[in-house]
Every structure is written in structure tokens, then in C-alpha cells.
mmCIF file of C-alpha atoms in Angstrom:
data_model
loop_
_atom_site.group_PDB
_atom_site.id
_atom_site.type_symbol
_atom_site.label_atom_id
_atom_site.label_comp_id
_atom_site.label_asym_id
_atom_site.label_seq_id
_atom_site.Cartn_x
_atom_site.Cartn_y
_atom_site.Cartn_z
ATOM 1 C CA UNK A 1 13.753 -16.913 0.284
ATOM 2 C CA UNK A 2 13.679 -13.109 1.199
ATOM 3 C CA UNK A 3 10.095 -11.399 1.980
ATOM 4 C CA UNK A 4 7.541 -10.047 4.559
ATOM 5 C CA UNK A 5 5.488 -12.865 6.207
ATOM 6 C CA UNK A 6 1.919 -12.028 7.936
ATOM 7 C CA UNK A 7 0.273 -14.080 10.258
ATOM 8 C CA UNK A 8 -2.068 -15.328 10.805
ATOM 9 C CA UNK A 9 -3.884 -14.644 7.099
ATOM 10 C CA UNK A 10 -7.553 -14.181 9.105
ATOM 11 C CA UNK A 11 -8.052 -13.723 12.622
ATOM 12 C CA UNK A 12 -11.271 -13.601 14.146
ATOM 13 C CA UNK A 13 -11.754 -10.784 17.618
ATOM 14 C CA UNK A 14 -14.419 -11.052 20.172
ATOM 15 C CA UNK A 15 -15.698 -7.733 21.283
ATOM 16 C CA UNK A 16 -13.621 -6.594 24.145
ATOM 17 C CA UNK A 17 -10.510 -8.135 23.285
ATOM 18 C CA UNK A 18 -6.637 -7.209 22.277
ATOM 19 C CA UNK A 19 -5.615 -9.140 19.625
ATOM 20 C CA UNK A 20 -1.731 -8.916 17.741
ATOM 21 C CA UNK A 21 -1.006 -9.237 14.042
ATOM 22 C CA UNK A 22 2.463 -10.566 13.483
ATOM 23 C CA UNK A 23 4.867 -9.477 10.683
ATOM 24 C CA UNK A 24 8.234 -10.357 9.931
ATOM 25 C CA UNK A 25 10.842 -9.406 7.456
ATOM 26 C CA UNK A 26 14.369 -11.473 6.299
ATOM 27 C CA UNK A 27 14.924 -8.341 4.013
ATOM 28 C CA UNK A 28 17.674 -6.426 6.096
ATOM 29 C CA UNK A 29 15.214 -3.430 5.856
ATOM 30 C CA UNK A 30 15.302 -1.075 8.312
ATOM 31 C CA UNK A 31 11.557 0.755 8.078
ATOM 32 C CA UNK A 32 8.666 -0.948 8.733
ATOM 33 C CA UNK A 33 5.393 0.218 8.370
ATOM 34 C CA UNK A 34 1.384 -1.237 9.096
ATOM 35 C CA UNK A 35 -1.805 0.149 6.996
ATOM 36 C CA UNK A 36 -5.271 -0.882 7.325
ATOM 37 C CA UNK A 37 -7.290 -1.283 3.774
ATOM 38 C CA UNK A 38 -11.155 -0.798 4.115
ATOM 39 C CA UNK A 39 -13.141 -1.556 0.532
ATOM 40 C CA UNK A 40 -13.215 1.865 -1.573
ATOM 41 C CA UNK A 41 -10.443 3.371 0.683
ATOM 42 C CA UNK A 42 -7.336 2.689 -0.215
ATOM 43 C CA UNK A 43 -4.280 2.165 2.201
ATOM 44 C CA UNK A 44 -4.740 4.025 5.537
ATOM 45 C CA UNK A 45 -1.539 4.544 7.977
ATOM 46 C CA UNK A 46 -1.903 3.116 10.979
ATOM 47 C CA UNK A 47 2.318 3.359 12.663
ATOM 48 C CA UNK A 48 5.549 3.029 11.133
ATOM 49 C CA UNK A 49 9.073 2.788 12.428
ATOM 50 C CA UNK A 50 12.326 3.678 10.955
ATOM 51 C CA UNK A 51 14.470 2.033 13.421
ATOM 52 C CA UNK A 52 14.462 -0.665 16.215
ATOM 53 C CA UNK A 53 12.699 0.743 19.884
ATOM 54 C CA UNK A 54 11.690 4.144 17.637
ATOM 55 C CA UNK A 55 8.561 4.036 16.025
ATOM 56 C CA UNK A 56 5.721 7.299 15.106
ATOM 57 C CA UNK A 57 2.042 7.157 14.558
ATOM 58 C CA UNK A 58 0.537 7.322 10.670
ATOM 59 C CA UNK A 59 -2.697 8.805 10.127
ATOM 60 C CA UNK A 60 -5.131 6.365 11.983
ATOM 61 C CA UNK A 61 -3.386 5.502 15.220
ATOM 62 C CA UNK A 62 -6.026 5.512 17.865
ATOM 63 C CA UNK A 63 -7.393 2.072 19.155
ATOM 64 C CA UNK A 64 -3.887 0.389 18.110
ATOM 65 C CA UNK A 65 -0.415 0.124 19.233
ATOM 66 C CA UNK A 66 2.920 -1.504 17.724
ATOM 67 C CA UNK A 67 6.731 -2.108 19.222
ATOM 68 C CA UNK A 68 9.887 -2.729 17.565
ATOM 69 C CA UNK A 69 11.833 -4.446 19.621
ATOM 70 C CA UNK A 70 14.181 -6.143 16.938
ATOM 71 C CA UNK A 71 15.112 -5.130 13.218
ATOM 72 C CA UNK A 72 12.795 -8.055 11.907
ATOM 73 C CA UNK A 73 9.631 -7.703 13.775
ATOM 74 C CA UNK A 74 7.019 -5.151 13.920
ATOM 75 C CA UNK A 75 4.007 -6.689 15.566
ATOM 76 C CA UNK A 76 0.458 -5.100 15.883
ATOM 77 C CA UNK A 77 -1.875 -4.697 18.628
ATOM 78 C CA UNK A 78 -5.374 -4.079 17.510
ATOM 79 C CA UNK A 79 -6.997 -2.936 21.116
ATOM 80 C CA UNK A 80 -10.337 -2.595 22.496
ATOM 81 C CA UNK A 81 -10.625 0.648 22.195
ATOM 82 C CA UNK A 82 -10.506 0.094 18.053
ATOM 83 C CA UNK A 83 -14.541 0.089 17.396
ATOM 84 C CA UNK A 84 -14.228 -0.823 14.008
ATOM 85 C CA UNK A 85 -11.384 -2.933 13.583
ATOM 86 C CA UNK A 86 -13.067 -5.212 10.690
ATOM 87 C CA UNK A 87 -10.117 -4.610 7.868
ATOM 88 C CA UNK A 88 -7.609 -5.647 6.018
ATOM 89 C CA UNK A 89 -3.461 -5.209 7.791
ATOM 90 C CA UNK A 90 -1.037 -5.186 5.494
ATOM 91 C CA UNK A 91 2.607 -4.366 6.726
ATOM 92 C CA UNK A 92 5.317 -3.333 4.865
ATOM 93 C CA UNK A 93 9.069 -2.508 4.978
ATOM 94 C CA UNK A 94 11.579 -0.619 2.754
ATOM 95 C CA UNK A 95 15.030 0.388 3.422
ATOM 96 C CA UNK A 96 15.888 3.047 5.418
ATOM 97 C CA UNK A 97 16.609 5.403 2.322
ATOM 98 C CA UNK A 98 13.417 8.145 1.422
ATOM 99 C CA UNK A 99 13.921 7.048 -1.910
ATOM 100 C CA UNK A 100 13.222 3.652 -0.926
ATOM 101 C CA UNK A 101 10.135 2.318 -2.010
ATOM 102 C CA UNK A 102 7.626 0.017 0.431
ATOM 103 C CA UNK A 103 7.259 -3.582 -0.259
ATOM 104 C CA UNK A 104 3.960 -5.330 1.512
ATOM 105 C CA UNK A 105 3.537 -8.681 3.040
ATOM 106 C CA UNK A 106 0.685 -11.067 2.488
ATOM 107 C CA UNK A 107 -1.806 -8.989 4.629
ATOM 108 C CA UNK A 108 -4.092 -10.381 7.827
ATOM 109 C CA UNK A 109 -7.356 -10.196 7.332
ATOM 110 C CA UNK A 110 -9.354 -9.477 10.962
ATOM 111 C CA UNK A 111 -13.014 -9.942 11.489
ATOM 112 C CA UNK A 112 -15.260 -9.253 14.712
ATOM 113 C CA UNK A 113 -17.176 -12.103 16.078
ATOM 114 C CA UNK B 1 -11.061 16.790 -0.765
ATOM 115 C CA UNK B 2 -8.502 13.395 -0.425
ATOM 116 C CA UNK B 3 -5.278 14.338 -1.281
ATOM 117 C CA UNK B 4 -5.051 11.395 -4.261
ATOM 118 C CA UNK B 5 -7.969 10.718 -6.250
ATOM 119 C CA UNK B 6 -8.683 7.630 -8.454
ATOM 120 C CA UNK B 7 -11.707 6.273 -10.068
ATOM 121 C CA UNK B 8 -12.392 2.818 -8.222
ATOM 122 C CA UNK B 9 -14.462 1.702 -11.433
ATOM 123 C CA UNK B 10 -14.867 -1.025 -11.914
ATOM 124 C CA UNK B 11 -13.454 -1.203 -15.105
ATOM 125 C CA UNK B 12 -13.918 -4.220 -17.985
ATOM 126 C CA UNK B 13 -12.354 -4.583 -20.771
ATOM 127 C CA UNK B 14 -11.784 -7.018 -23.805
ATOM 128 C CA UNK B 15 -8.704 -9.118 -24.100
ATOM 129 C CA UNK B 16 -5.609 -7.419 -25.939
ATOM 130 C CA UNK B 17 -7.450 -3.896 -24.834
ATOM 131 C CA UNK B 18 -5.451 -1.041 -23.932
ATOM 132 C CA UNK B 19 -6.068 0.320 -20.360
ATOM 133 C CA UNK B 20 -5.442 3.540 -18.818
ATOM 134 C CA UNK B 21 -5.895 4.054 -15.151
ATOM 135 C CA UNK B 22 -5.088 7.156 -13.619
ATOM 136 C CA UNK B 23 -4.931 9.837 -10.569
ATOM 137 C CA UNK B 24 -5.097 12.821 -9.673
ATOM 138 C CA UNK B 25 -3.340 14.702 -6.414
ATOM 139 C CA UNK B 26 -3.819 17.876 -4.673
ATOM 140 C CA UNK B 27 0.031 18.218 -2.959
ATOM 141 C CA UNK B 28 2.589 19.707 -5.060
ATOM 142 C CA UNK B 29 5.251 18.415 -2.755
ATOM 143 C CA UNK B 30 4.868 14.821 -3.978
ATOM 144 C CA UNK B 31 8.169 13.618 -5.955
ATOM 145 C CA UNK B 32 8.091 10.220 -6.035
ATOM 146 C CA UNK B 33 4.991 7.765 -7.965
ATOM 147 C CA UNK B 34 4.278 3.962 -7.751
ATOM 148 C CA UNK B 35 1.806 1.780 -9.516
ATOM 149 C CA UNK B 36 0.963 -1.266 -7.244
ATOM 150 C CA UNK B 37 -1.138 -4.223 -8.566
ATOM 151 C CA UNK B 38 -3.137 -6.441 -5.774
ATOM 152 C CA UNK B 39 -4.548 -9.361 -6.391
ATOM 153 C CA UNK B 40 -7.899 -10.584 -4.565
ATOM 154 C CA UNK B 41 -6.893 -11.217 -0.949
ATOM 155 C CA UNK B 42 -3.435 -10.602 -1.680
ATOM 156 C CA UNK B 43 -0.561 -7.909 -0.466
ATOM 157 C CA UNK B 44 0.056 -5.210 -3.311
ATOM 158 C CA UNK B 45 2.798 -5.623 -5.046
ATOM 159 C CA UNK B 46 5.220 -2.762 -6.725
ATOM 160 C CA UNK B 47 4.536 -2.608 -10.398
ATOM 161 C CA UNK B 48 6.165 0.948 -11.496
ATOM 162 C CA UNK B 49 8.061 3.620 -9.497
ATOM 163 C CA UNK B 50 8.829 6.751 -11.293
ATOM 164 C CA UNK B 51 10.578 10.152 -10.042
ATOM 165 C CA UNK B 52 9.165 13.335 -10.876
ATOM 166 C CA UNK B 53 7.772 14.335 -14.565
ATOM 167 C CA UNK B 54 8.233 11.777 -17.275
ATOM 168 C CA UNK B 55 7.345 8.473 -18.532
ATOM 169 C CA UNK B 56 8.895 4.893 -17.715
ATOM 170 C CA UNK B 57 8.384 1.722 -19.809
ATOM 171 C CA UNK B 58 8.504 -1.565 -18.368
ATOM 172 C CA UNK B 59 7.114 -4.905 -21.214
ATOM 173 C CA UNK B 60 3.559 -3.374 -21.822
ATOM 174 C CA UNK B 61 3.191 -1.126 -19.024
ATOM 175 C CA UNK B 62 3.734 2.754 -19.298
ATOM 176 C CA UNK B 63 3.794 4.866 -16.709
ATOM 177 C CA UNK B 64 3.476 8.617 -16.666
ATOM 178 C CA UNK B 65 3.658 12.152 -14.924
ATOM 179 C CA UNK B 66 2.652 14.973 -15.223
ATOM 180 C CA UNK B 67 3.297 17.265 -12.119
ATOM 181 C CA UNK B 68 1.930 20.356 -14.064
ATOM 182 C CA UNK B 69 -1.338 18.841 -13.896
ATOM 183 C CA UNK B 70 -0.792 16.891 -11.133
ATOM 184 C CA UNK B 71 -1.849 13.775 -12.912
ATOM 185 C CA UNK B 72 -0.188 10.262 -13.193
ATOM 186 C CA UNK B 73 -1.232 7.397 -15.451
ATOM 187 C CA UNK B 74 -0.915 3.882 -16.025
ATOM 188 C CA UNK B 75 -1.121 2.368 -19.339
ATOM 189 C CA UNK B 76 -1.183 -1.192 -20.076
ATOM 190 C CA UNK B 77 -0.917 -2.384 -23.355
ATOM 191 C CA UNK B 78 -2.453 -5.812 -24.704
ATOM 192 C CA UNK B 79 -3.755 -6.568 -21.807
ATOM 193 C CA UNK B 80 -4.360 -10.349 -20.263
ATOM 194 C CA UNK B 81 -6.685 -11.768 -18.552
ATOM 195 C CA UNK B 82 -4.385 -12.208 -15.774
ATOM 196 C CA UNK B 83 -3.972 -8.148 -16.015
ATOM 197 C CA UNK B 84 -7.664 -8.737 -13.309
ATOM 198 C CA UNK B 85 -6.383 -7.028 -10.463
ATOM 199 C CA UNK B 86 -7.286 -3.898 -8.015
ATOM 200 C CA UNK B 87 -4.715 -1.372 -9.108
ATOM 201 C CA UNK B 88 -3.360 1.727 -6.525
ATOM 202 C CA UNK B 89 -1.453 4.348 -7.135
ATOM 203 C CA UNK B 90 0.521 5.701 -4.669
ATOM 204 C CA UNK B 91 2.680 9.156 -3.856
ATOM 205 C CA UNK B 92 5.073 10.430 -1.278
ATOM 206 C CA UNK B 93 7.281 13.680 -1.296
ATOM 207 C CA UNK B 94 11.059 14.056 -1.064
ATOM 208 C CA UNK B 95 12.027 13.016 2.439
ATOM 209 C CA UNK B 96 12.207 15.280 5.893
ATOM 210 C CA UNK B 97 8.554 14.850 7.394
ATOM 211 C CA UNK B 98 7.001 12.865 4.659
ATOM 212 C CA UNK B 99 9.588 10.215 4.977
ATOM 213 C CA UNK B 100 8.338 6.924 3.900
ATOM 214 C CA UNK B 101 4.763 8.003 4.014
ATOM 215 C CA UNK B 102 2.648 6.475 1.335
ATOM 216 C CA UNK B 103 -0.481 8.122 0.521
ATOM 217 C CA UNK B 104 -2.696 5.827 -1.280
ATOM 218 C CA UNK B 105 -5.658 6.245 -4.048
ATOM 219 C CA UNK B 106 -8.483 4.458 -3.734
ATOM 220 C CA UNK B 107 -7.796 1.410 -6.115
ATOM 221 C CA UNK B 108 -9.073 0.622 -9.628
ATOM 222 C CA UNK B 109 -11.010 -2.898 -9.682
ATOM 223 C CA UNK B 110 -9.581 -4.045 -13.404
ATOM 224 C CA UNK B 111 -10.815 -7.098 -15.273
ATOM 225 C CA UNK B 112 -10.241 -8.050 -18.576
ATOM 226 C CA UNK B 113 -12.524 -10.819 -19.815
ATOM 227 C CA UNK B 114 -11.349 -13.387 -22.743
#
């Protein structure tokens, strides 16, 4: 059963602490992408990567970092340095291909404590 | 300005209504147009992906451009209760340095009531 798997689906941060988001993908795609949704904001870029130990920063990078370390697994750090990292993750991956369009996992939903 | 506008409504309609949803961009370079529908606490999901000017049918969805106006559109025709969803359009150019970026409207909150 092919698709992009999230986990966990809420994950609660104390203040101070690092905390990773997890996504996977059985799809054979080679991009890979994270974006944070707020309410009334759409979907913000956070990083994306187009191939395994490459990966560039989207439009909100600061306070977060990612690696790609294999093909299926493009995990994010959400640091302390994020101050307001209350927000919807949703990753997503598409072939390597521009014309390629983006399909999204389940999303992780993080909350502060 | 944001580079892709959309009214986030919300928007309710009557059963069997037709609904048009729709944004408008600012960046001429964008090529390439997707519809996504997301359901409450759920991942979006692709719905329509159209190149350039034109429209695309798909069952009782329509999707148009317009690049003159720099205006896309989503129609839905006879639409279902389980039509409720946030819908986002979304817009990227032709490759180079806007490979793979997505940029994103805001999301229309839909809901069609029996």
C-alpha cells in the first residue's frame, strides 16, 4: 500500500525543547518536501530536498532543520529557537520531474505545553 | 500583497448547488495549477492539475485558467454534502529556481448542508 506516513499525528513540546516529526514515503519519489499550515494561511515552506544528503531551505526555515539521509525519509526537527511552533506539518513528496506534482502525508499536528 | 489570493469564506451552500471557488495570482511566471481538497485534520489531497490556459473536466469538477487575468477557478457541479472540505489552490512556475515550489492560497472553508 504506497503513500506518505506522518508520525506521530499530535505531538505535544515543552518550551525549550527539540522535538522531530517523522515522515516516510514507499513511493520511489525522489523530492521531498515539509510545510507548516497556520489557520487562514495556507501552506508555508519550511525545507525541501530533491535528492538524498542535498536538501535547500523554503520560505520559513529559521527555528527548524531537516536531513535526508535515505531516499524514504525526510525527518523534521522543530528547535528551540522556533517561538511559535504551534502548527500544522504536513510533508510531501513528488517525483523528481518539475512537472511532477506534490502528494501530502497525513500531517502532525504540534502543540506547546 | 501575497502572491496567490483566495477568499477563505466560509462558504455554504445547498445540496446539488453549484460552487465556484477561485484565485487570483500576482506572478506571471506560474505554469502549472492544482486544486487540492483537505479534509478536517487531514493531509490535502490532489483534486485537479492543469497546465497553462484552459479548462479540464474531471466527473463534476471543472477547472479553469485564465493566465490573461491571472485567475483560476474551480467549479463543482451538484455538489454533496461530502463536497465539506477546506479547498487550496496552488501554483508553481516551469522548473529552474521554482522547482517543486508550491505556493499556496489561503484555503476556502466549503460546506454544503442537506
Amino acid at each position: 500500500d504506497g503513500g506518505i506516513t506522518q508520525s506521530p499525528k499530535y505531538l505535544f513540546r515543552k518550551e525549550g525543547q527539540n522535538v522531530t516529526l517523522s515522515c516516510e514515503q514507499n513511493l520511489n519519489h525522489d523530492a521531498m518536501y515539509w510545510y507548516r499550515q497556520d489557520p487562514g494561511q495556507g501552506l508555508r515552506l519550511i525545507y525541501y530536498s530533491q535528492i538524498v544528503n542535498d536538501f535547500q531551505k523554503g520560505d520559513i526555515a529559521e527555528g527548524y532543520s531537516v536531513s535526508r539521509e535515505k531516499k524514504e525519509s525526510f525527518p523534521l526537527t522543530v528547535t528551540s529557537a522556533q517561538k511559535n511552533p504551534t502548527a500544522f506539518y504536513l510533508c510531501a513528496s513528488s517525483r523528481s520531474n518539475s512537472q511532477e506534482t506534490q502528494y501530502f502525508g497525513p500531517g502532525t499536528r504540534l502543540l506547546v505545553l | 500583497q501575497k502572491e496567490v489570493e483566495q477568499d477563505p469564506g466560509p462558504l455554504s451552500v445547498p445540496e446539488g448547488a453549484i460552487v465556484s471557488l477561485n484565485c487570483t495570482y500576482s506572478n506571471s511566471a506560474f505554469q502549472y495549477f492544482m486544486w487540492y481538497r483537505q479534509y478536517s485534520r487531514k493531509g490535502p489531497e490532489l483534486l485537479m492539475y492543469t497546465y497553462s490556459s484552459g479548462n479540464k473536466e474531471d466527473g463534476r469538477f471543472t477547472a479553469q485558467v485564465d493566465k490573461s487575468s491571472k485567475y483560476i477557478s474551480l467549479f463543482i457541479r451538484d455538489s454533496q454534502p461530502s463536497d465539506s472540505a477546506t479547498y487550496l489552490c496552488a501554483m508553481r512556475g516551469a522548473g529552474g529556481t521554482s522547482y517543486g515550489k508550491l505556493t499556496f492560497g489561503q484555503g476556502t472553508i466549503l460546506t454544503v448542508h442537506p
